[in-house]
JSON list of C-alpha atoms in Angstrom, two decimals:
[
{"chain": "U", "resi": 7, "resn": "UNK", "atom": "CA", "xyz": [-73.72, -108.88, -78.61]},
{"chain": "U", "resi": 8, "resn": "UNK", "atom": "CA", "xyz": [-71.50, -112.21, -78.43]},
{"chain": "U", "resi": 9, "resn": "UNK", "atom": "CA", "xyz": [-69.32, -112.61, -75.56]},
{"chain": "U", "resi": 10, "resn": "UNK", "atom": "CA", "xyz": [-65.44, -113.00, -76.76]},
{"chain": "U", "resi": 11, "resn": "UNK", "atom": "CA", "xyz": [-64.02, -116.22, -76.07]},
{"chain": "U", "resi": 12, "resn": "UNK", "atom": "CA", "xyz": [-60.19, -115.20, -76.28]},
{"chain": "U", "resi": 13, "resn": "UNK", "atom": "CA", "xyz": [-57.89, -116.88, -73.84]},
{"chain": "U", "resi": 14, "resn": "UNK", "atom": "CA", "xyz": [-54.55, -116.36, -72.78]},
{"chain": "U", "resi": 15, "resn": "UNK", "atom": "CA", "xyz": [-51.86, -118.12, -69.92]},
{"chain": "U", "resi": 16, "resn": "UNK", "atom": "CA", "xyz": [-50.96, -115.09, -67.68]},
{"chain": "U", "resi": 17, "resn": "UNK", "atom": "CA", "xyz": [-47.09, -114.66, -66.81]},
{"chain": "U", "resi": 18, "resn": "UNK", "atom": "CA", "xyz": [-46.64, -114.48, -63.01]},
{"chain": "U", "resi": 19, "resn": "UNK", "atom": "CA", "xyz": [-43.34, -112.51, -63.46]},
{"chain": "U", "resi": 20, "resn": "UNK", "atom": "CA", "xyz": [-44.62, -110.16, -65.54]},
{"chain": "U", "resi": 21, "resn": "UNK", "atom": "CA", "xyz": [-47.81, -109.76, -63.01]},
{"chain": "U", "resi": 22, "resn": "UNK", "atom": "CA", "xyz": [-45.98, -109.04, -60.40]},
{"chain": "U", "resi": 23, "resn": "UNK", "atom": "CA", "xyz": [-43.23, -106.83, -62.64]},
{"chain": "U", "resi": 24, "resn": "UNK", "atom": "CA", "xyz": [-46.12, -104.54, -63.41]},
{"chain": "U", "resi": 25, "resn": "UNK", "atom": "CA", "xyz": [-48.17, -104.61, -60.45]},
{"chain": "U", "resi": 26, "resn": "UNK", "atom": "CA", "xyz": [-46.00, -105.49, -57.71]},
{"chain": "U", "resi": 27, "resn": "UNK", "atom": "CA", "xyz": [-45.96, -108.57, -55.28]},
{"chain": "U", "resi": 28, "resn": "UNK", "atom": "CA", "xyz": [-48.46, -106.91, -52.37]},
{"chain": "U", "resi": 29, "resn": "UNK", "atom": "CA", "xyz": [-51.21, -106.12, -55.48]},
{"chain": "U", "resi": 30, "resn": "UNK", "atom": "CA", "xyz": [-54.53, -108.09, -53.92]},
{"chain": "U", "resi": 31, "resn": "UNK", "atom": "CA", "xyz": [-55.01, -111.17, -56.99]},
{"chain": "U", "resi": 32, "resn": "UNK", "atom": "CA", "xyz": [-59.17, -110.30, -55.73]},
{"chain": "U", "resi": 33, "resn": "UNK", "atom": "CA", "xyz": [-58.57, -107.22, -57.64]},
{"chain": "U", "resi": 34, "resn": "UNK", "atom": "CA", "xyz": [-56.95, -108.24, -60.58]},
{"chain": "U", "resi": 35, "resn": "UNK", "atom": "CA", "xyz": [-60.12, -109.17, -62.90]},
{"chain": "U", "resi": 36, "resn": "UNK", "atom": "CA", "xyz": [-60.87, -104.97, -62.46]},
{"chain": "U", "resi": 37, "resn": "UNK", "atom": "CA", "xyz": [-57.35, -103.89, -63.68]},
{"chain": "U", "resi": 38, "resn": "UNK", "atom": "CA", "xyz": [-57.71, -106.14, -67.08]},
{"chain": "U", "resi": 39, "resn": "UNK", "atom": "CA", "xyz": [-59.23, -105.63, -70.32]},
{"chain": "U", "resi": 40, "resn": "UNK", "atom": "CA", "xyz": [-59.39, -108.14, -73.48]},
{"chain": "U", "resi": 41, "resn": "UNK", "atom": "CA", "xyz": [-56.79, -106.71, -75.77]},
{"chain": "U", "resi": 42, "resn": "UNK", "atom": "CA", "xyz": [-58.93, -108.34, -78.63]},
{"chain": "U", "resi": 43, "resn": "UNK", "atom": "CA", "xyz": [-62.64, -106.85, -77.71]},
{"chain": "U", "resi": 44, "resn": "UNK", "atom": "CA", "xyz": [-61.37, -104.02, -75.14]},
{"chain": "U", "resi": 45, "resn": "UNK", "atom": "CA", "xyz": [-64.15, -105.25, -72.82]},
{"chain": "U", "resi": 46, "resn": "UNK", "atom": "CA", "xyz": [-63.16, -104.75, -68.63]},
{"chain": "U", "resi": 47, "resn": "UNK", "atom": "CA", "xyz": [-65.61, -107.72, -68.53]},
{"chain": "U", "resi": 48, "resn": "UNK", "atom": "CA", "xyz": [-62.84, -110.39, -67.77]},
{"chain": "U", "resi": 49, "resn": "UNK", "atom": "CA", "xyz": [-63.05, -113.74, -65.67]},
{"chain": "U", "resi": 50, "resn": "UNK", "atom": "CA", "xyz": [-59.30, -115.09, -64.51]},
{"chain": "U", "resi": 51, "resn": "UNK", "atom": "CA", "xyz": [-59.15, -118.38, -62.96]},
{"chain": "U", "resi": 52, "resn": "UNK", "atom": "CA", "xyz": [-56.39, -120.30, -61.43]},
{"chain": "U", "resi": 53, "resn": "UNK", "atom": "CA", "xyz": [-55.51, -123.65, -62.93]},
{"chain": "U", "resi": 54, "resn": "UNK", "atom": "CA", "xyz": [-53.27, -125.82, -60.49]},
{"chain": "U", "resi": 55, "resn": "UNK", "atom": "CA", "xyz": [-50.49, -127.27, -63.33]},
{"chain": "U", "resi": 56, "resn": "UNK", "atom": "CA", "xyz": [-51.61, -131.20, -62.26]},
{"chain": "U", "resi": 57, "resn": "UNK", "atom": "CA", "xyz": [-52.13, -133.58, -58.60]},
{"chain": "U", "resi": 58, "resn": "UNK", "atom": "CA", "xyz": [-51.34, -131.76, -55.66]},
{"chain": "U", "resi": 59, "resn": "UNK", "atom": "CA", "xyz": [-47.39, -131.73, -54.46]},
{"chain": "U", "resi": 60, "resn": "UNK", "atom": "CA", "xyz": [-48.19, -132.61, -50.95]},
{"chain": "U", "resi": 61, "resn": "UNK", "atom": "CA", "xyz": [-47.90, -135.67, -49.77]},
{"chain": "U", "resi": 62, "resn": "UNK", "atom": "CA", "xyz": [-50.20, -137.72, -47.03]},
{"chain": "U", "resi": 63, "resn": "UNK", "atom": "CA", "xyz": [-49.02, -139.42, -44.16]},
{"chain": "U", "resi": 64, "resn": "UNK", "atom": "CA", "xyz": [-50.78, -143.06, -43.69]},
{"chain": "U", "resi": 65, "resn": "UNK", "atom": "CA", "xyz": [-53.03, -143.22, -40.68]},
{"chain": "U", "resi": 66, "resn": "UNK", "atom": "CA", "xyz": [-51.03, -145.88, -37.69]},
{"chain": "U", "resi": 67, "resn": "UNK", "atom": "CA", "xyz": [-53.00, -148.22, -36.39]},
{"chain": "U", "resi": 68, "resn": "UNK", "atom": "CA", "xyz": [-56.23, -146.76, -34.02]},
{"chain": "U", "resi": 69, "resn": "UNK", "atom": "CA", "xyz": [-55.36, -146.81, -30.39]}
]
């Protein structure tokens, strides 16, 4: 059997909306199915939007 490669951007709202804000996101993969294939086998990963928003201090001189 071929694996489905459909792909979709989860909403945050709506995650929370339907599961609440204290669900565990380690449990999350078990509550989903693929809406195209039905299959519970689902991988989610998190995708940081771009660079980091935290900044670095510089390093003063060695003392």
């Amino acid at each position: 059997m071929r694996e489905c490669q459909w792909k979709h951007r989860l909403d945050l709202v709506t995650l929370v909306a339907t599961r609440g804000r204290d669900f565990p996101l380690a449990m999350l993969s078990q509550r989903m199915r693929c809406p195209v294939c039905g299959s519970r086998r689902v991988a989610i990963a998190y995708l940081p939007k771009s660079a980091p928003r935290a900044m670095t201090m510089e390093r003063g001189p060695k003392w």
